[in-house]
PDB file of C-alpha atoms in Angstrom:
ATOM      1  CA  UNK A  90     -37.553 -13.939  12.814  1.00 65.00           C
ATOM      2  CA  UNK A  91     -40.484 -13.368  15.175  1.00 73.00           C
ATOM      3  CA  UNK A  92     -39.289 -16.183  17.441  1.00 78.00           C
ATOM      4  CA  UNK A  93     -36.706 -16.608  20.180  1.00 79.00           C
ATOM      5  CA  UNK A  94     -33.792 -18.672  18.856  1.00 69.00           C
ATOM      6  CA  UNK A  95     -31.347 -18.558  21.779  1.00 75.00           C
ATOM      7  CA  UNK A  96     -31.316 -18.807  25.571  1.00 73.00           C
ATOM      8  CA  UNK A  97     -28.587 -16.450  26.809  1.00 79.00           C
ATOM      9  CA  UNK A  98     -27.264 -16.380  30.386  1.00 74.00           C
ATOM     10  CA  UNK A  99     -24.029 -15.052  31.849  1.00 74.00           C
ATOM     11  CA  UNK A 100     -22.541 -18.538  31.578  1.00 75.00           C
ATOM     12  CA  UNK A 101     -24.264 -20.276  28.693  1.00 79.00           C
ATOM     13  CA  UNK A 102     -25.739 -19.809  25.225  1.00 79.00           C
ATOM     14  CA  UNK A 103     -28.178 -22.539  24.146  1.00 81.00           C
ATOM     15  CA  UNK A 104     -30.680 -23.023  21.356  1.00 75.00           C
ATOM     16  CA  UNK A 105     -34.399 -22.882  21.901  1.00 78.00           C
ATOM     17  CA  UNK A 106     -36.570 -25.512  20.136  1.00 75.00           C
ATOM     18  CA  UNK A 107     -37.286 -22.884  17.458  1.00 77.00           C
ATOM     19  CA  UNK A 108     -33.541 -22.230  17.184  1.00 72.00           C
ATOM     20  CA  UNK A 109     -32.804 -25.925  16.769  1.00 75.00           C
ATOM     21  CA  UNK A 110     -35.396 -26.181  13.975  1.00 79.00           C
ATOM     22  CA  UNK A 111     -33.975 -23.075  12.276  1.00 77.00           C
ATOM     23  CA  UNK A 112     -30.413 -24.376  12.540  1.00 76.00           C
ATOM     24  CA  UNK A 113     -31.382 -27.723  11.040  1.00 81.00           C
ATOM     25  CA  UNK A 114     -32.878 -26.016   8.001  1.00 81.00           C
ATOM     26  CA  UNK A 115     -29.955 -23.615   7.652  1.00 78.00           C
ATOM     27  CA  UNK A 116     -27.507 -26.548   7.628  1.00 82.00           C
ATOM     28  CA  UNK A 117     -29.635 -28.240   4.953  1.00 80.00           C
ATOM     29  CA  UNK A 118     -29.728 -25.020   2.885  1.00 81.00           C
ATOM     30  CA  UNK A 119     -25.953 -24.595   3.126  1.00 80.00           C
ATOM     31  CA  UNK A 120     -25.559 -28.196   2.003  1.00 78.00           C
ATOM     32  CA  UNK A 121     -27.693 -27.470  -1.073  1.00 76.00           C
ATOM     33  CA  UNK A 122     -25.575 -24.393  -1.811  1.00 75.00           C
ATOM     34  CA  UNK A 123     -22.430 -26.503  -1.583  1.00 69.00           C
ATOM     35  CA  UNK A 124     -23.885 -29.067  -3.951  1.00 68.00           C
ATOM     36  CA  UNK A 125     -24.927 -26.305  -6.355  1.00 67.00           C
ATOM     37  CA  UNK A 126     -21.441 -24.801  -6.258  1.00 66.00           C
ATOM     38  CA  UNK A 127     -19.887 -28.215  -6.905  1.00 58.00           C
ATOM     39  CA  UNK A 128     -22.222 -28.706  -9.887  1.00 60.00           C
ATOM     40  CA  UNK A 129     -21.146 -25.353 -11.332  1.00 61.00           C
ATOM     41  CA  UNK A 130     -17.477 -26.174 -10.830  1.00 55.00           C
ATOM     42  CA  UNK A 131     -17.999 -29.539 -12.477  1.00 53.00           C
ATOM     43  CA  UNK A 132     -19.711 -27.884 -15.473  1.00 51.00           C
ATOM     44  CA  UNK A 133     -16.874 -25.378 -15.702  1.00 54.00           C
ATOM     45  CA  UNK A 134     -14.073 -27.930 -15.553  1.00 57.00           C
ATOM     46  CA  UNK A 135     -15.533 -31.176 -16.966  1.00 72.00           C
ATOM     47  CA  UNK A 136     -16.870 -31.350 -20.550  1.00 81.00           C
ATOM     48  CA  UNK A 137     -20.336 -32.856 -20.317  1.00 85.00           C
ATOM     49  CA  UNK A 138     -24.016 -32.158 -20.827  1.00 90.00           C
ATOM     50  CA  UNK A 139     -25.960 -30.671 -23.728  1.00 93.00           C
ATOM     51  CA  UNK A 140     -24.425 -28.113 -26.081  1.00 94.00           C
ATOM     52  CA  UNK A 141     -26.878 -26.355 -28.405  1.00 96.00           C
ATOM     53  CA  UNK A 142     -25.180 -25.341 -31.650  1.00 96.00           C
ATOM     54  CA  UNK A 143     -26.592 -23.646 -34.759  1.00 96.00           C
ATOM     55  CA  UNK A 144     -24.747 -23.982 -38.087  1.00 95.00           C
ATOM     56  CA  UNK A 145     -25.090 -22.688 -41.654  1.00 91.00           C
ATOM     57  CA  UNK A 146     -26.750 -25.380 -43.746  1.00 87.00           C
ATOM     58  CA  UNK A 147     -24.267 -26.411 -46.448  1.00 87.00           C
ATOM     59  CA  UNK A 148     -21.024 -25.307 -44.760  1.00 91.00           C
ATOM     60  CA  UNK A 149     -22.150 -26.731 -41.435  1.00 93.00           C
ATOM     61  CA  UNK A 150     -23.004 -30.164 -42.779  1.00 92.00           C
ATOM     62  CA  UNK A 151     -19.900 -30.460 -44.959  1.00 90.00           C
ATOM     63  CA  UNK A 152     -17.190 -29.022 -42.715  1.00 92.00           C
ATOM     64  CA  UNK A 153     -18.351 -28.275 -39.162  1.00 94.00           C
ATOM     65  CA  UNK A 154     -20.291 -31.456 -38.340  1.00 96.00           C
ATOM     66  CA  UNK A 155     -17.261 -33.779 -38.790  1.00 95.00           C
ATOM     67  CA  UNK A 156     -15.352 -31.612 -36.294  1.00 95.00           C
ATOM     68  CA  UNK A 157     -18.221 -31.683 -33.792  1.00 96.00           C
ATOM     69  CA  UNK A 158     -18.544 -35.454 -34.075  1.00 96.00           C
ATOM     70  CA  UNK A 159     -14.817 -35.807 -33.445  1.00 95.00           C
ATOM     71  CA  UNK A 160     -15.114 -33.617 -30.333  1.00 95.00           C
ATOM     72  CA  UNK A 161     -18.101 -35.685 -29.136  1.00 94.00           C
ATOM     73  CA  UNK A 162     -16.102 -38.873 -29.629  1.00 94.00           C
ATOM     74  CA  UNK A 163     -13.291 -37.551 -27.443  1.00 93.00           C
ATOM     75  CA  UNK A 164     -15.713 -36.384 -24.744  1.00 93.00           C
ATOM     76  CA  UNK A 165     -18.420 -39.084 -24.339  1.00 92.00           C
ATOM     77  CA  UNK A 166     -20.305 -37.088 -21.692  1.00 92.00           C
ATOM     78  CA  UNK A 167     -21.001 -34.361 -24.262  1.00 93.00           C
ATOM     79  CA  UNK A 168     -24.495 -34.231 -25.807  1.00 94.00           C
ATOM     80  CA  UNK A 169     -24.789 -32.371 -29.127  1.00 95.00           C
ATOM     81  CA  UNK A 170     -28.008 -30.584 -30.077  1.00 96.00           C
ATOM     82  CA  UNK A 171     -27.347 -29.188 -33.574  1.00 96.00           C
ATOM     83  CA  UNK A 172     -29.642 -27.171 -35.838  1.00 94.00           C
ATOM     84  CA  UNK A 173     -29.007 -25.888 -39.368  1.00 92.00           C
ATOM     85  CA  UNK A 174     -30.250 -22.452 -40.428  1.00 88.00           C
ATOM     86  CA  UNK A 175     -29.013 -19.634 -42.635  1.00 82.00           C
ATOM     87  CA  UNK A 176     -30.965 -16.926 -40.838  1.00 80.00           C
ATOM     88  CA  UNK A 177     -29.672 -14.643 -38.132  1.00 81.00           C
ATOM     89  CA  UNK A 178     -30.307 -16.298 -34.773  1.00 83.00           C
ATOM     90  CA  UNK A 179     -30.778 -14.755 -31.339  1.00 85.00           C
ATOM     91  CA  UNK A 180     -28.399 -16.866 -29.276  1.00 87.00           C
ATOM     92  CA  UNK A 181     -29.594 -15.567 -25.922  1.00 84.00           C
ATOM     93  CA  UNK A 182     -33.304 -15.435 -26.759  1.00 87.00           C
ATOM     94  CA  UNK A 183     -33.266 -18.895 -28.384  1.00 90.00           C
ATOM     95  CA  UNK A 184     -31.011 -20.421 -25.703  1.00 90.00           C
ATOM     96  CA  UNK A 185     -28.256 -21.386 -28.163  1.00 93.00           C
ATOM     97  CA  UNK A 186     -24.780 -21.978 -26.741  1.00 95.00           C
ATOM     98  CA  UNK A 187     -22.720 -21.590 -29.921  1.00 95.00           C
ATOM     99  CA  UNK A 188     -23.304 -20.616 -33.533  1.00 95.00           C
ATOM    100  CA  UNK A 189     -21.140 -20.537 -36.646  1.00 94.00           C
ATOM    101  CA  UNK A 190     -22.003 -17.674 -38.978  1.00 92.00           C
ATOM    102  CA  UNK A 191     -20.656 -16.472 -42.315  1.00 89.00           C
ATOM    103  CA  UNK A 192     -20.744 -12.738 -43.042  1.00 83.00           C
ATOM    104  CA  UNK A 193     -20.136  -9.421 -41.377  1.00 81.00           C
ATOM    105  CA  UNK A 194     -21.350  -9.168 -37.790  1.00 79.00           C
ATOM    106  CA  UNK A 195     -23.151  -6.391 -36.016  1.00 73.00           C
ATOM    107  CA  UNK A 196     -21.309  -4.850 -33.077  1.00 64.00           C
ATOM    108  CA  UNK A 197     -22.790  -6.152 -29.830  1.00 76.00           C
ATOM    109  CA  UNK A 198     -21.531  -6.379 -26.275  1.00 79.00           C
ATOM    110  CA  UNK A 199     -23.666  -9.470 -25.652  1.00 87.00           C
ATOM    111  CA  UNK A 200     -21.709 -11.809 -27.950  1.00 88.00           C
ATOM    112  CA  UNK A 201     -18.137 -12.999 -28.384  1.00 90.00           C
ATOM    113  CA  UNK A 202     -16.878 -13.719 -31.924  1.00 92.00           C
ATOM    114  CA  UNK A 203     -13.873 -15.816 -32.901  1.00 92.00           C
ATOM    115  CA  UNK A 204     -12.891 -15.766 -36.583  1.00 93.00           C
ATOM    116  CA  UNK A 205     -12.008 -19.210 -37.925  1.00 92.00           C
ATOM    117  CA  UNK A 206     -11.757 -18.488 -41.638  1.00 90.00           C
ATOM    118  CA  UNK A 207     -12.722 -16.428 -44.668  1.00 89.00           C
ATOM    119  CA  UNK A 208     -15.211 -17.425 -47.343  1.00 88.00           C
ATOM    120  CA  UNK A 209     -14.211 -16.440 -50.891  1.00 89.00           C
ATOM    121  CA  UNK A 210     -17.020 -15.974 -53.413  1.00 89.00           C
ATOM    122  CA  UNK A 211     -16.870 -16.929 -57.115  1.00 92.00           C
ATOM    123  CA  UNK A 212     -19.320 -16.776 -60.001  1.00 93.00           C
ATOM    124  CA  UNK A 213     -19.761 -20.030 -61.901  1.00 95.00           C
ATOM    125  CA  UNK A 214     -21.748 -21.577 -64.722  1.00 96.00           C
ATOM    126  CA  UNK A 215     -21.899 -24.882 -66.571  1.00 97.00           C
ATOM    127  CA  UNK A 216     -19.844 -25.118 -69.801  1.00 96.00           C
ATOM    128  CA  UNK A 217     -22.982 -25.899 -71.840  1.00 96.00           C
ATOM    129  CA  UNK A 218     -24.792 -22.834 -70.526  1.00 96.00           C
ATOM    130  CA  UNK A 219     -21.793 -20.576 -71.254  1.00 96.00           C
ATOM    131  CA  UNK A 220     -21.468 -21.924 -74.788  1.00 95.00           C
ATOM    132  CA  UNK A 221     -25.126 -21.163 -75.409  1.00 95.00           C
ATOM    133  CA  UNK A 222     -25.414 -17.778 -73.684  1.00 94.00           C
ATOM    134  CA  UNK A 223     -21.853 -16.487 -73.859  1.00 94.00           C
ATOM    135  CA  UNK A 224     -19.294 -15.661 -71.180  1.00 94.00           C
ATOM    136  CA  UNK A 225     -19.966 -12.398 -69.271  1.00 92.00           C
ATOM    137  CA  UNK A 226     -17.063  -9.932 -69.386  1.00 88.00           C
ATOM    138  CA  UNK A 227     -18.349  -7.300 -66.940  1.00 84.00           C
ATOM    139  CA  UNK A 228     -20.996  -7.137 -64.264  1.00 82.00           C
ATOM    140  CA  UNK A 229     -23.259  -5.244 -66.695  1.00 85.00           C
ATOM    141  CA  UNK A 230     -23.328  -8.408 -68.817  1.00 89.00           C
ATOM    142  CA  UNK A 231     -25.108 -10.226 -65.987  1.00 89.00           C
ATOM    143  CA  UNK A 232     -28.339  -8.461 -66.980  1.00 90.00           C
ATOM    144  CA  UNK A 233     -28.403 -10.618 -70.112  1.00 92.00           C
ATOM    145  CA  UNK A 234     -27.977 -13.844 -68.128  1.00 94.00           C
ATOM    146  CA  UNK A 235     -30.128 -16.105 -65.986  1.00 94.00           C
ATOM    147  CA  UNK A 236     -28.944 -15.649 -62.398  1.00 94.00           C
ATOM    148  CA  UNK A 237     -29.770 -18.210 -59.720  1.00 94.00           C
ATOM    149  CA  UNK A 238     -29.782 -17.237 -56.044  1.00 91.00           C
ATOM    150  CA  UNK A 239     -30.375 -18.739 -52.639  1.00 84.00           C
ATOM    151  CA  UNK A 240     -32.565 -17.630 -49.756  1.00 70.00           C
ATOM    152  CA  UNK A 241     -33.403 -13.914 -49.716  1.00 60.00           C
ATOM    153  CA  UNK A 242     -34.066 -13.681 -45.950  1.00 57.00           C
ATOM    154  CA  UNK A 243     -36.329 -10.684 -46.440  1.00 55.00           C
ATOM    155  CA  UNK A 244     -33.814  -8.512 -48.322  1.00 63.00           C
ATOM    156  CA  UNK A 245     -33.011  -7.967 -51.966  1.00 70.00           C
ATOM    157  CA  UNK A 246     -30.338 -10.329 -53.260  1.00 78.00           C
ATOM    158  CA  UNK A 247     -27.013  -8.807 -54.290  1.00 82.00           C
ATOM    159  CA  UNK A 248     -23.724 -10.343 -55.365  1.00 86.00           C
ATOM    160  CA  UNK A 249     -20.340  -9.174 -54.075  1.00 83.00           C
ATOM    161  CA  UNK A 250     -18.343  -7.745 -56.982  1.00 82.00           C
ATOM    162  CA  UNK A 251     -14.994  -5.981 -57.157  1.00 78.00           C
ATOM    163  CA  UNK A 252     -15.014  -2.369 -58.249  1.00 74.00           C
ATOM    164  CA  UNK A 253     -12.480  -0.510 -60.400  1.00 71.00           C
ATOM    165  CA  UNK A 254     -10.726   0.815 -57.295  1.00 74.00           C
ATOM    166  CA  UNK A 255     -10.390  -2.702 -55.842  1.00 72.00           C
ATOM    167  CA  UNK A 256     -13.134  -2.323 -53.252  1.00 77.00           C
ATOM    168  CA  UNK A 257     -15.964  -4.825 -52.906  1.00 79.00           C
ATOM    169  CA  UNK A 258     -19.562  -3.668 -53.329  1.00 80.00           C
ATOM    170  CA  UNK A 259     -22.986  -5.283 -53.444  1.00 83.00           C
ATOM    171  CA  UNK A 260     -24.411  -5.378 -56.964  1.00 83.00           C
ATOM    172  CA  UNK A 261     -28.054  -6.210 -57.583  1.00 86.00           C
ATOM    173  CA  UNK A 262     -28.632  -8.764 -60.300  1.00 86.00           C
ATOM    174  CA  UNK A 263     -31.698  -9.979 -62.209  1.00 88.00           C
ATOM    175  CA  UNK A 264     -33.034 -13.188 -60.682  1.00 90.00           C
ATOM    176  CA  UNK A 265     -34.199 -16.083 -62.835  1.00 92.00           C
ATOM    177  CA  UNK A 266     -34.547 -18.755 -60.143  1.00 92.00           C
ATOM    178  CA  UNK A 267     -34.524 -18.587 -56.347  1.00 90.00           C
ATOM    179  CA  UNK A 268     -34.154 -21.664 -54.129  1.00 89.00           C
ATOM    180  CA  UNK A 269     -34.266 -22.174 -50.396  1.00 81.00           C
ATOM    181  CA  UNK A 270     -30.743 -23.541 -49.956  1.00 81.00           C
ATOM    182  CA  UNK A 271     -27.422 -23.282 -51.753  1.00 85.00           C
ATOM    183  CA  UNK A 272     -27.145 -27.008 -52.417  1.00 87.00           C
ATOM    184  CA  UNK A 273     -30.216 -26.723 -54.651  1.00 91.00           C
ATOM    185  CA  UNK A 274     -28.702 -23.647 -56.300  1.00 93.00           C
ATOM    186  CA  UNK A 275     -25.581 -25.660 -57.076  1.00 94.00           C
ATOM    187  CA  UNK A 276     -27.690 -28.481 -58.525  1.00 95.00           C
ATOM    188  CA  UNK A 277     -29.477 -26.055 -60.865  1.00 96.00           C
ATOM    189  CA  UNK A 278     -26.240 -24.443 -62.052  1.00 96.00           C
ATOM    190  CA  UNK A 279     -24.671 -27.825 -62.740  1.00 96.00           C
ATOM    191  CA  UNK A 280     -27.719 -28.638 -64.862  1.00 96.00           C
ATOM    192  CA  UNK A 281     -27.079 -25.543 -66.999  1.00 96.00           C
ATOM    193  CA  UNK A 282     -29.901 -23.276 -65.820  1.00 96.00           C
ATOM    194  CA  UNK A 283     -27.791 -20.173 -65.278  1.00 95.00           C
ATOM    195  CA  UNK A 284     -25.023 -18.457 -63.332  1.00 96.00           C
ATOM    196  CA  UNK A 285     -24.634 -18.173 -59.582  1.00 94.00           C
ATOM    197  CA  UNK A 286     -22.245 -16.782 -57.006  1.00 92.00           C
ATOM    198  CA  UNK A 287     -21.211 -19.377 -54.439  1.00 92.00           C
ATOM    199  CA  UNK A 288     -18.375 -19.946 -51.957  1.00 91.00           C
ATOM    200  CA  UNK A 289     -15.208 -21.327 -53.541  1.00 90.00           C
ATOM    201  CA  UNK A 290     -15.212 -24.284 -51.119  1.00 90.00           C
ATOM    202  CA  UNK A 291     -18.603 -25.330 -52.451  1.00 91.00           C
ATOM    203  CA  UNK A 292     -17.671 -25.422 -56.149  1.00 93.00           C
ATOM    204  CA  UNK A 293     -13.973 -26.275 -55.940  1.00 91.00           C
ATOM    205  CA  UNK A 294     -14.396 -29.926 -56.981  1.00 93.00           C
ATOM    206  CA  UNK A 295     -16.730 -29.018 -59.854  1.00 96.00           C
ATOM    207  CA  UNK A 296     -14.253 -26.458 -61.183  1.00 95.00           C
ATOM    208  CA  UNK A 297     -11.414 -28.973 -60.974  1.00 95.00           C
ATOM    209  CA  UNK A 298     -13.465 -31.592 -62.821  1.00 95.00           C
ATOM    210  CA  UNK A 299     -14.664 -29.095 -65.426  1.00 95.00           C
ATOM    211  CA  UNK A 300     -18.372 -29.487 -64.658  1.00 96.00           C
ATOM    212  CA  UNK A 301     -18.409 -25.774 -63.760  1.00 96.00           C
ATOM    213  CA  UNK A 302     -16.353 -22.821 -64.980  1.00 96.00           C
ATOM    214  CA  UNK A 303     -15.602 -19.623 -63.114  1.00 94.00           C
ATOM    215  CA  UNK A 304     -16.439 -16.341 -64.850  1.00 93.00           C
ATOM    216  CA  UNK A 305     -15.803 -12.677 -64.093  1.00 89.00           C
ATOM    217  CA  UNK A 306     -12.709 -13.652 -62.126  1.00 84.00           C
ATOM    218  CA  UNK A 307     -11.485 -10.072 -62.186  1.00 77.00           C
ATOM    219  CA  UNK A 308     -14.808  -8.881 -60.806  1.00 79.00           C
ATOM    220  CA  UNK A 309     -15.981 -11.562 -58.415  1.00 76.00           C
ATOM    221  CA  UNK A 310     -13.788 -11.419 -55.356  1.00 69.00           C
ATOM    222  CA  UNK A 311     -16.017 -10.967 -52.352  1.00 76.00           C
ATOM    223  CA  UNK A 312     -14.781 -12.270 -49.001  1.00 81.00           C
ATOM    224  CA  UNK A 313     -16.890 -12.966 -45.931  1.00 85.00           C
ATOM    225  CA  UNK A 314     -15.575 -13.810 -42.446  1.00 90.00           C
ATOM    226  CA  UNK A 315     -16.473 -17.135 -40.813  1.00 93.00           C
ATOM    227  CA  UNK A 316     -16.988 -16.778 -37.052  1.00 93.00           C
ATOM    228  CA  UNK A 317     -17.906 -18.814 -34.001  1.00 94.00           C
ATOM    229  CA  UNK A 318     -20.311 -16.863 -31.777  1.00 94.00           C
ATOM    230  CA  UNK A 319     -21.347 -17.389 -28.179  1.00 93.00           C
ATOM    231  CA  UNK A 320     -22.970 -15.259 -25.454  1.00 92.00           C
ATOM    232  CA  UNK A 321     -20.553 -13.166 -23.441  1.00 89.00           C
ATOM    233  CA  UNK A 322     -19.788 -14.748 -20.069  1.00 85.00           C
ATOM    234  CA  UNK A 323     -17.058 -14.481 -17.469  1.00 83.00           C
ATOM    235  CA  UNK A 324     -15.981 -18.141 -17.720  1.00 83.00           C
ATOM    236  CA  UNK A 325     -16.687 -20.399 -20.680  1.00 87.00           C
ATOM    237  CA  UNK A 326     -18.100 -23.779 -19.508  1.00 89.00           C
ATOM    238  CA  UNK A 327     -15.961 -26.784 -20.344  1.00 90.00           C
ATOM    239  CA  UNK A 328     -18.637 -28.238 -22.669  1.00 92.00           C
ATOM    240  CA  UNK A 329     -18.470 -25.086 -24.812  1.00 93.00           C
ATOM    241  CA  UNK A 330     -14.730 -24.597 -24.465  1.00 93.00           C
ATOM    242  CA  UNK A 331     -13.851 -27.985 -25.970  1.00 94.00           C
ATOM    243  CA  UNK A 332     -16.113 -27.278 -28.967  1.00 95.00           C
ATOM    244  CA  UNK A 333     -14.561 -23.847 -29.550  1.00 94.00           C
ATOM    245  CA  UNK A 334     -11.056 -25.285 -29.159  1.00 94.00           C
ATOM    246  CA  UNK A 335     -11.853 -28.116 -31.582  1.00 94.00           C
ATOM    247  CA  UNK A 336     -13.163 -25.736 -34.244  1.00 94.00           C
ATOM    248  CA  UNK A 337     -10.248 -23.337 -33.777  1.00 93.00           C
ATOM    249  CA  UNK A 338      -7.777 -26.214 -34.129  1.00 92.00           C
ATOM    250  CA  UNK A 339      -9.504 -27.421 -37.285  1.00 92.00           C
ATOM    251  CA  UNK A 340      -9.426 -23.895 -38.730  1.00 90.00           C
ATOM    252  CA  UNK A 341      -5.676 -23.617 -38.142  1.00 86.00           C
ATOM    253  CA  UNK A 342      -4.926 -27.009 -39.667  1.00 84.00           C
ATOM    254  CA  UNK A 343      -7.404 -27.554 -42.495  1.00 75.00           C
ATOM    255  CA  UNK A 344      -9.875 -24.718 -42.985  1.00 63.00           C
ATOM    256  CA  UNK A 345     -11.250 -24.642 -46.563  1.00 63.00           C
ATOM    257  CA  UNK A 346     -11.213 -20.845 -46.687  1.00 58.00           C
ATOM    258  CA  UNK A 347      -8.425 -20.504 -49.255  1.00 44.00           C
ATOM    259  CA  UNK A 348      -9.691 -19.580 -52.753  1.00 41.00           C
TER     260      UNK A 348
END
């Protein structure tokens, strides 16, 4: 330390003035460490503080947000910070605690994924449109139809269609209209502007009411996993754990993933 901290004799060991000053600051530093450790333990064991969550736009608003609001009601110290995007997000780089994503995931050691459901895809059109343009019988027939799609995200749009051997493959389709979110796509299809492929949970009520009809049922059968993602960590903080538990419970009891 460059200073004498102790007086040492054969009988006694005492602090020098420099030693007393050093001890005082060491005790203060240890106190700060204790307070920091207590804060970490509190965060680990007590649900509270901000949780940053990113959700898919339509699915997140319709199904995930009610679950999050219920969790927040049960844990008043929890602060939700929710965004809605359909792009791939960098959880670590963008400082996001949790994300819900639909689709196949890339293998990564940095993230943990928990599957909470499966999204089934169907192709639909309005009855008036189908009466005017005809009902497609094979995926080749789609080239004679107006196809409406959602966000491209920098890649060519393809629909998931079942092959003769039962496998699912991406098929490129001619695009008539492209919109920035699937709710607008659904609006356009309801209005009779063409066909689209959407999740079954999104069009279920329309199909039941007859405002939309499913087509190519033997061909359209794509399935996409629905996952909760979070950065890999040794212990999940309580504020994140209660959200994950709430979503997992909802998925077991009432997930809309069935076709």
